[in-house]
Each structure stands twice: as C-alpha cells, then as structure tokens.
mmCIF file of C-alpha atoms in Angstrom:
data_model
loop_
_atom_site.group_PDB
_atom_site.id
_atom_site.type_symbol
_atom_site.label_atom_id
_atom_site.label_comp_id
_atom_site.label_asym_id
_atom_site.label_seq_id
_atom_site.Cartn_x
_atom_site.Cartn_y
_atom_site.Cartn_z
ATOM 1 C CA UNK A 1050 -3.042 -69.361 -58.611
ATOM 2 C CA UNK A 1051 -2.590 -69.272 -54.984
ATOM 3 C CA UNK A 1052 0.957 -70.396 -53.910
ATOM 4 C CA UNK A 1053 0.707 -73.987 -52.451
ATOM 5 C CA UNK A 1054 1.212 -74.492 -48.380
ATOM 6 C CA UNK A 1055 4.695 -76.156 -47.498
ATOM 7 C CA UNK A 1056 3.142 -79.655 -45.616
ATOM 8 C CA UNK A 1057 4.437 -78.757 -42.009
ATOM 9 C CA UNK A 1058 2.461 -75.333 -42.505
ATOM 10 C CA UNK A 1059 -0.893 -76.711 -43.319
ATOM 11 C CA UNK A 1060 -3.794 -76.336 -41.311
ATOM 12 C CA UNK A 1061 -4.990 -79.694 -39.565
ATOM 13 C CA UNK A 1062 -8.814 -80.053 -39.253
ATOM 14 C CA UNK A 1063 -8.030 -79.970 -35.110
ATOM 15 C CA UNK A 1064 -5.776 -76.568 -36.016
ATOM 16 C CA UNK A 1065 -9.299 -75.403 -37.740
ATOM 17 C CA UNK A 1066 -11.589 -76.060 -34.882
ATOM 18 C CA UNK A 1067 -8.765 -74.376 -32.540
ATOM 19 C CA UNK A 1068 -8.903 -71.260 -35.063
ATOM 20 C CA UNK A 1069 -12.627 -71.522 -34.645
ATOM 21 C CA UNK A 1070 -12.455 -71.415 -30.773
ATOM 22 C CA UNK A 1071 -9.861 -68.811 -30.421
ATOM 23 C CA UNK A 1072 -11.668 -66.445 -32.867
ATOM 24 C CA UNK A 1073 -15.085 -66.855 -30.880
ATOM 25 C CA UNK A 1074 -13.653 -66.287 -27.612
ATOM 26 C CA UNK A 1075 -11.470 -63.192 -28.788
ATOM 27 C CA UNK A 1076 -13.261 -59.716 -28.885
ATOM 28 C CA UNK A 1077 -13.509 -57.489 -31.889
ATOM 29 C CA UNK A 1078 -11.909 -54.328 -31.862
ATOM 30 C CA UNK A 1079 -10.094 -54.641 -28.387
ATOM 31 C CA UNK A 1080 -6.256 -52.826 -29.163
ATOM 32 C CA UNK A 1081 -3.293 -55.283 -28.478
ATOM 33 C CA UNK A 1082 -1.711 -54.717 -25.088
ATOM 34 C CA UNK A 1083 1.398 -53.828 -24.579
ATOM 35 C CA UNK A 1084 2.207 -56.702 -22.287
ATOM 36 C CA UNK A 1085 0.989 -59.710 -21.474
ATOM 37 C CA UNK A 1086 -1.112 -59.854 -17.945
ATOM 38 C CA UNK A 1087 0.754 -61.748 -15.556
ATOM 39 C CA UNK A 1088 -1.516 -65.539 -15.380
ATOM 40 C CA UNK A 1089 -1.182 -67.040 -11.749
ATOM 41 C CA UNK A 1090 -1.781 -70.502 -13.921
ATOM 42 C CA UNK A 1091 1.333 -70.511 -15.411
ATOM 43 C CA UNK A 1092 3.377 -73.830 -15.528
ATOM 44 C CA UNK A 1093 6.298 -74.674 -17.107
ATOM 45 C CA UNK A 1094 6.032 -77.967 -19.580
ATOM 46 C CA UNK A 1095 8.569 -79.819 -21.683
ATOM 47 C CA UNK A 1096 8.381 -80.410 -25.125
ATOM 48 C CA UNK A 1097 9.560 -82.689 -27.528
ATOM 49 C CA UNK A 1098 11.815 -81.682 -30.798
ATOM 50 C CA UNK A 1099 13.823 -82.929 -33.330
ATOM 51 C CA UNK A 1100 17.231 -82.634 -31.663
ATOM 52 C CA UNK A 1101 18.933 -79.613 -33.773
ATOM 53 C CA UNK A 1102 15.624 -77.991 -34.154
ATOM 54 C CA UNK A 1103 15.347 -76.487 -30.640
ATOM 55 C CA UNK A 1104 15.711 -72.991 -31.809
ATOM 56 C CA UNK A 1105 13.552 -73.200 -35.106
ATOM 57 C CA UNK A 1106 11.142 -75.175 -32.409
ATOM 58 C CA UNK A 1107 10.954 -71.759 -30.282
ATOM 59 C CA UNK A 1108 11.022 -69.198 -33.229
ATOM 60 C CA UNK A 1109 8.375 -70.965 -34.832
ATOM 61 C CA UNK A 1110 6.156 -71.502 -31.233
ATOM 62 C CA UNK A 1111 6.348 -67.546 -31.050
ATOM 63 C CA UNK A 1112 5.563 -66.650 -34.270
ATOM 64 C CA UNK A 1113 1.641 -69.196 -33.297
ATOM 65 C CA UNK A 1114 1.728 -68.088 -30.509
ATOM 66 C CA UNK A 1115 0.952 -64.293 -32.139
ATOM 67 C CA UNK A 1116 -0.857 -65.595 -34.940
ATOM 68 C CA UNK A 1117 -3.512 -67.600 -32.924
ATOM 69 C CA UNK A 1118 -3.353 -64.175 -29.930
ATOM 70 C CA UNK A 1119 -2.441 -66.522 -26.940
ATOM 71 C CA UNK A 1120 0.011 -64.441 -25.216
ATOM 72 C CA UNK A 1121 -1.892 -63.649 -22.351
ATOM 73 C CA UNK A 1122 -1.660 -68.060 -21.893
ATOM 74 C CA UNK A 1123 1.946 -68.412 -22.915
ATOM 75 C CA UNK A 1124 5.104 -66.999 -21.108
ATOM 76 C CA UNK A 1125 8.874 -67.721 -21.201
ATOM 77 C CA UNK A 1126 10.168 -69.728 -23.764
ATOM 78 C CA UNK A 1127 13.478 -71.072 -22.683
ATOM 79 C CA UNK A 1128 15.970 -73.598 -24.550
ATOM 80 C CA UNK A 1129 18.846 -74.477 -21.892
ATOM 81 C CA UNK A 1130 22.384 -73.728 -23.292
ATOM 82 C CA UNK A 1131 25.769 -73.692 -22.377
ATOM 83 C CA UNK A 1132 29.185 -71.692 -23.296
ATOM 84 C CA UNK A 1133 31.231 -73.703 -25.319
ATOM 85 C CA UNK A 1134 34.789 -72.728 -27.205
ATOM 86 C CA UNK A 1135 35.415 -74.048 -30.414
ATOM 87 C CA UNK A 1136 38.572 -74.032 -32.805
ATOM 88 C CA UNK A 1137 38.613 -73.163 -36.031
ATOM 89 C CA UNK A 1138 41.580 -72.533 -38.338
ATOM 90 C CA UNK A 1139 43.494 -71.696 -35.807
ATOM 91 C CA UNK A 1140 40.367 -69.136 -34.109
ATOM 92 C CA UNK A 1141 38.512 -69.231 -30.497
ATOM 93 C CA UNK A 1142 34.928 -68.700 -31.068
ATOM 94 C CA UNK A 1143 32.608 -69.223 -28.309
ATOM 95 C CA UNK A 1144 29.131 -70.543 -28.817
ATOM 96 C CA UNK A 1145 25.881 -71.361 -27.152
ATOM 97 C CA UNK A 1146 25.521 -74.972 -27.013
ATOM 98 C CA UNK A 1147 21.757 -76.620 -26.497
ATOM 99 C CA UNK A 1148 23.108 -79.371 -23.563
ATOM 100 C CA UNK A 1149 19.680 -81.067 -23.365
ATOM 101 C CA UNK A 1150 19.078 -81.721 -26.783
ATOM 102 C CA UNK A 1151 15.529 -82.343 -28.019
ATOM 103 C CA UNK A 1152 14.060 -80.297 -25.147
ATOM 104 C CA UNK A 1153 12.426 -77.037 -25.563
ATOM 105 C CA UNK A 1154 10.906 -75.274 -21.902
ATOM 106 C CA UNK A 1155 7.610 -73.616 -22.122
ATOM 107 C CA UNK A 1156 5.648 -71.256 -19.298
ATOM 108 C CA UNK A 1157 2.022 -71.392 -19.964
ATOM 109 C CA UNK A 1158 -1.671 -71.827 -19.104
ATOM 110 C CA UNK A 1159 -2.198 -75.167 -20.605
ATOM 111 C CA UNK A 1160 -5.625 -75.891 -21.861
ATOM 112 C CA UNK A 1161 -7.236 -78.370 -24.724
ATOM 113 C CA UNK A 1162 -6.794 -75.580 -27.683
ATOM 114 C CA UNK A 1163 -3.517 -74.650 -26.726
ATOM 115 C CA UNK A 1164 -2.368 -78.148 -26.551
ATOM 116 C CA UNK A 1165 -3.314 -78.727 -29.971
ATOM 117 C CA UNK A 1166 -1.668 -75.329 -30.766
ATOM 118 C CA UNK A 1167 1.636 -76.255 -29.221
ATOM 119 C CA UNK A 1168 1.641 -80.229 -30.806
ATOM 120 C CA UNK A 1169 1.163 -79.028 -34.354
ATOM 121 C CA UNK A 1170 3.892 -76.685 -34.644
ATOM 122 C CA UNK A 1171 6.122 -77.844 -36.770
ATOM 123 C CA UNK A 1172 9.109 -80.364 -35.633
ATOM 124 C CA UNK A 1173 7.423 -80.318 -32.160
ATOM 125 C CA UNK A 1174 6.938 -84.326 -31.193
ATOM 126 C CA UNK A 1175 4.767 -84.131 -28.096
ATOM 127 C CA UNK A 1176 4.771 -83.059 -24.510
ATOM 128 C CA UNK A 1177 7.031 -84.839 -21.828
ATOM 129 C CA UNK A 1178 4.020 -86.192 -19.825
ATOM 130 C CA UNK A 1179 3.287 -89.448 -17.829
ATOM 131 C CA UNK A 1180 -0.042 -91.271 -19.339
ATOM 132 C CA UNK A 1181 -2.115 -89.022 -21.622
ATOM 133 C CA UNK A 1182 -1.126 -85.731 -18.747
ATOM 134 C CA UNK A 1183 1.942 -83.069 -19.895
ATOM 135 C CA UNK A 1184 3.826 -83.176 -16.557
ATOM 136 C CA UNK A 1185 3.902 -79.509 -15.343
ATOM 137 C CA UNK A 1186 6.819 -78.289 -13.636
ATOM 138 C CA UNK A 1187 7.802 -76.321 -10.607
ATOM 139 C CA UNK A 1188 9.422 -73.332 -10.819
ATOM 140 C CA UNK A 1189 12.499 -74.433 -8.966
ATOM 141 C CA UNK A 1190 12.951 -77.177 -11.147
ATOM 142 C CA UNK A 1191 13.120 -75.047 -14.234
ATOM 143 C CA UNK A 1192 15.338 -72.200 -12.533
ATOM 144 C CA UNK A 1193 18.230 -75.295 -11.468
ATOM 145 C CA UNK A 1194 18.153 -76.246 -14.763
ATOM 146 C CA UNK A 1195 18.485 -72.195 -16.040
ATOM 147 C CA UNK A 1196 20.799 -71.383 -13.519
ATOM 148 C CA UNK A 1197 23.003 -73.994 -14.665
ATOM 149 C CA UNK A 1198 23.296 -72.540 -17.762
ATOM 150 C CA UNK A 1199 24.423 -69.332 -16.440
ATOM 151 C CA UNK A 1200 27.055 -70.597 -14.310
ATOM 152 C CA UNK A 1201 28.770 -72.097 -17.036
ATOM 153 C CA UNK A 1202 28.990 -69.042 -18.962
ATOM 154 C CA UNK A 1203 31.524 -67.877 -16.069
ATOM 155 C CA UNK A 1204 33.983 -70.454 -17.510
ATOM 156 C CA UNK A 1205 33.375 -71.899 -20.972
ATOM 157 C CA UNK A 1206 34.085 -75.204 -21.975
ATOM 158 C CA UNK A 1207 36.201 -76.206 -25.006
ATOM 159 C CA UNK A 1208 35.155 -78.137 -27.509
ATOM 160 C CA UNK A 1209 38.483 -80.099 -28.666
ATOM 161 C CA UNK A 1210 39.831 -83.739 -28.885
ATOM 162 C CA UNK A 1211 43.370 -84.801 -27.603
ATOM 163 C CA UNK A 1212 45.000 -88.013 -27.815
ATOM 164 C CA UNK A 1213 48.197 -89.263 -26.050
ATOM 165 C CA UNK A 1214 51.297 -88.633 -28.187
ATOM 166 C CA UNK A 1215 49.567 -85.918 -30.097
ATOM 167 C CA UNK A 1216 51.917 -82.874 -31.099
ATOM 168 C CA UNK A 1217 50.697 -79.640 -30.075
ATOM 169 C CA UNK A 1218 52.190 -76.001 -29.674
ATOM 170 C CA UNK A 1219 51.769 -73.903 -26.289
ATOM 171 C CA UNK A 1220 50.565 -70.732 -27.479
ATOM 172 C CA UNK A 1221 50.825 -68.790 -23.936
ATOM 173 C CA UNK A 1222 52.660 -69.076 -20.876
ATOM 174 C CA UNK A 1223 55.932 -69.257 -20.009
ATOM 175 C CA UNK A 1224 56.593 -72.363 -22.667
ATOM 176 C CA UNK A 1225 54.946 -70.534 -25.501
ATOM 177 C CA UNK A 1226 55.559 -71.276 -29.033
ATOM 178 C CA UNK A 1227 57.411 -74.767 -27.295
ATOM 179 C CA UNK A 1228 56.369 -77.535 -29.276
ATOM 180 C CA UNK A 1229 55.722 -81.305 -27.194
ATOM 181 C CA UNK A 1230 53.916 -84.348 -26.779
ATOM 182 C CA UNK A 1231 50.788 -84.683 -24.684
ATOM 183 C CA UNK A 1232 51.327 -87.044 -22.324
ATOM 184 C CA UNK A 1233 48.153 -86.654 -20.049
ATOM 185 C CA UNK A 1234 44.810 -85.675 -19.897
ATOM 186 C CA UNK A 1235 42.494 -83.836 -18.027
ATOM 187 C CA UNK A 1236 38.676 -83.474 -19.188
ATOM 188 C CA UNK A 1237 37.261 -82.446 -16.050
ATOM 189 C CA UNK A 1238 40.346 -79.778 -15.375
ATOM 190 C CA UNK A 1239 40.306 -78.749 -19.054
ATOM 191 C CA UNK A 1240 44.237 -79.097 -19.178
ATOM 192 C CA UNK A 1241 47.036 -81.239 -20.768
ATOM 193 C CA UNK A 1242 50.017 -82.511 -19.753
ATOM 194 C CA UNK A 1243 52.520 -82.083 -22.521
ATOM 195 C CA UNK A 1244 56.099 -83.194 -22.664
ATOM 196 C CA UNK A 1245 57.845 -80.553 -23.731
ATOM 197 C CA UNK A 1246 61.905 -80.299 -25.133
ATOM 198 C CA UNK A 1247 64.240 -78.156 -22.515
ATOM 199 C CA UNK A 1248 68.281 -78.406 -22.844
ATOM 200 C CA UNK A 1249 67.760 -81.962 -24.699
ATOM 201 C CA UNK A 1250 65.580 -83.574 -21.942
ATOM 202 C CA UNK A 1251 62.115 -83.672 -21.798
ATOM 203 C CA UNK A 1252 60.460 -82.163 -19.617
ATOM 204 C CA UNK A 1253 56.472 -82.246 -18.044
ATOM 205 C CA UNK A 1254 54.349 -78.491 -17.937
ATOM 206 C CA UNK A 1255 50.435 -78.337 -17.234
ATOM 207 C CA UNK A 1256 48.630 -76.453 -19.736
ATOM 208 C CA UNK A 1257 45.208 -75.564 -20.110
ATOM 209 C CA UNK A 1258 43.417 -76.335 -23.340
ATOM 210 C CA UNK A 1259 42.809 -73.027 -24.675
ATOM 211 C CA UNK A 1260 46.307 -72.432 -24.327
ATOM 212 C CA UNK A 1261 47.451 -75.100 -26.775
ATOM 213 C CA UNK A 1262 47.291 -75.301 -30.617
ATOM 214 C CA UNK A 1263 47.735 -78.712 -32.569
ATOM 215 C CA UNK A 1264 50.944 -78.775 -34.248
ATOM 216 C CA UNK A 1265 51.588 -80.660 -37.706
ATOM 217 C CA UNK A 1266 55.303 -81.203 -36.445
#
C-alpha cells in the first residue's frame, strides 16, 4: 500500500496542469547545468508566510523549485535577518532574528505556471501585490532592505527586559561583580543606569547591557 501524501504535499489539479506544462516545455535528455543562466527578467517579489515559517517557507520553495526544473526562472531567495544576543542561564548566544516577519524575498521570472508553483508551496499565503498583480520590486529596494541586515551584524542587539529597581550584577568593567539597582534605561543606547553601593553611598555608573547579569539579591 502506497504511503498516504501529508495534505500540504498533495498535488492540486492547477499543480497537475503546471507539471503538465513544465514537462512539455522541458527537453529530454539535455544534462543539468551547472549554473543557472543569468535571466535579464528577473524581479524580486514578496511573499506571504505564516510568521515563524520563513525559513521552512524558503527550504521548501528550493526544494520545488528543483523538483518542477525552474532554476533558470528563479534566483536569490532571501529572508531579511538581524543579529540579536540572547541570555540563557547565564550564556550570550547570538542569533539571526527574521525582523520582517511573515515576509519571504524572491528573484525570479514570474510567469502564470510559476505563480501557481510559488502559491502552493506549503505555508506560502500569497504574493504582496496591488489588485490581482504581484508588485515586482527594484533592485535598490531589496538591497536597502539587505544591507540593513548586514549593518546590524556590526553591533548586535540584545534581547533582554529591564525594569526600574531591578537587581542586577556588573559582570565587566571597573564595577564588576558590584551588585545595584537599575535606575535608568536606555533602549536605543543598549545601556543601564544602575545604582550601585560605594563606601555606604550609592552611587550612579553607565553600563551596557551585555555587561550586566540579573541578580536574585
């Protein structure tokens, strides 16, 4: 007994006549390249996901991409992340955040079968488009959006809540293993201002986040 098809992998009737298409227009016996020919009708198109999804979105786009030989219509697949530090137990552990969740970018030659292609993989809602047109777009609009991404990876972001009063311990600097109170903070500079215990009076130092630790004291 054949094993059964999970739902999001069956095959759609429009999937069927795409198959149809694709094989008819393909030619028998040609070997694969090795690279995709550069297409001067590339554009880069949005996509819809589930928010959470946008990596499954892009492994799974590939992996149709291949199956249904488009390469030579589909380029760069790009999901737009950021550095961000985390804590846990204690541990700095940086990670690539997704910071426009929902959003997957993809470089292609857009046509009726690939649109059908691209709308049935699974998780994918649609195409960011005005009307019933995807809205293509411009190169320079995709690399500002990129090229933020890499200029946050010169100075990650961490990923931690502080609240007024809250004890923490500076773990570097010339306060460290001082225990205080945080009496200010900073979002945008990334850094605390923490109350902290010298000769009996207390006393203010700037510290960045990364350099603190909470404290159960």
């Amino acid at each position: 007994m054949a094993d059964e098809l999970n739902p999001e992998e069956q095959i759609t009737p429009e999937e069927q006549n795409v198959e149809q298409n694709l094989e008819a227009a393909a030619p028998a016996g040609e070997p694969e390249a090795d690279a995709p020919a550069v297409n001067e009708n590339f554009k880069w198109y949005i996509i819809h996901a589930y928010s959470g999804f946008e990596r499954k979105v892009k492994e799974s786009l590939q992996s149709r991409v291949a199956a249904y030989h488009l390469e030579d219509r589909v380029g760069r697949i790009e999901i737009p992340t950021e550095p961000t530090t985390e804590l846990r137990n204690g541990k700095k552990y940086t990670i690539d955040r997704v910071f426009l969740p929902g959003y997957v970018f993809v470089e292609m030659a857009l046509d009726n079968d690939l649109w059908h292609v691209v709308k049935n993989t699974p998780r994918v809602t649609g195409f960011l488009q005005t009307g019933d047109q995807p809205n293509a777009l411009s190169e320079a609009e995709v690399n500002a959006m990129l090229n933020r991404s890499d200029a946050t990876k010169e100075k990650p972001k961490l990923k931690m809540k502080f609240s007024k009063g809250e004890q923490v311990r500076i773990t570097e600097g010339p306060f460290a293993n001082f225990n205080g109170a945080v009496d200010d903070i900073n979002e945008d500079k990334q850094t605390l201002k923490v109350m902290v215990s010298i000769f009996g009076r207390p006393t203010p130092t700037e510290v960045s986040f990364s350099n603190v630790e909470k404290s159960e004291e």
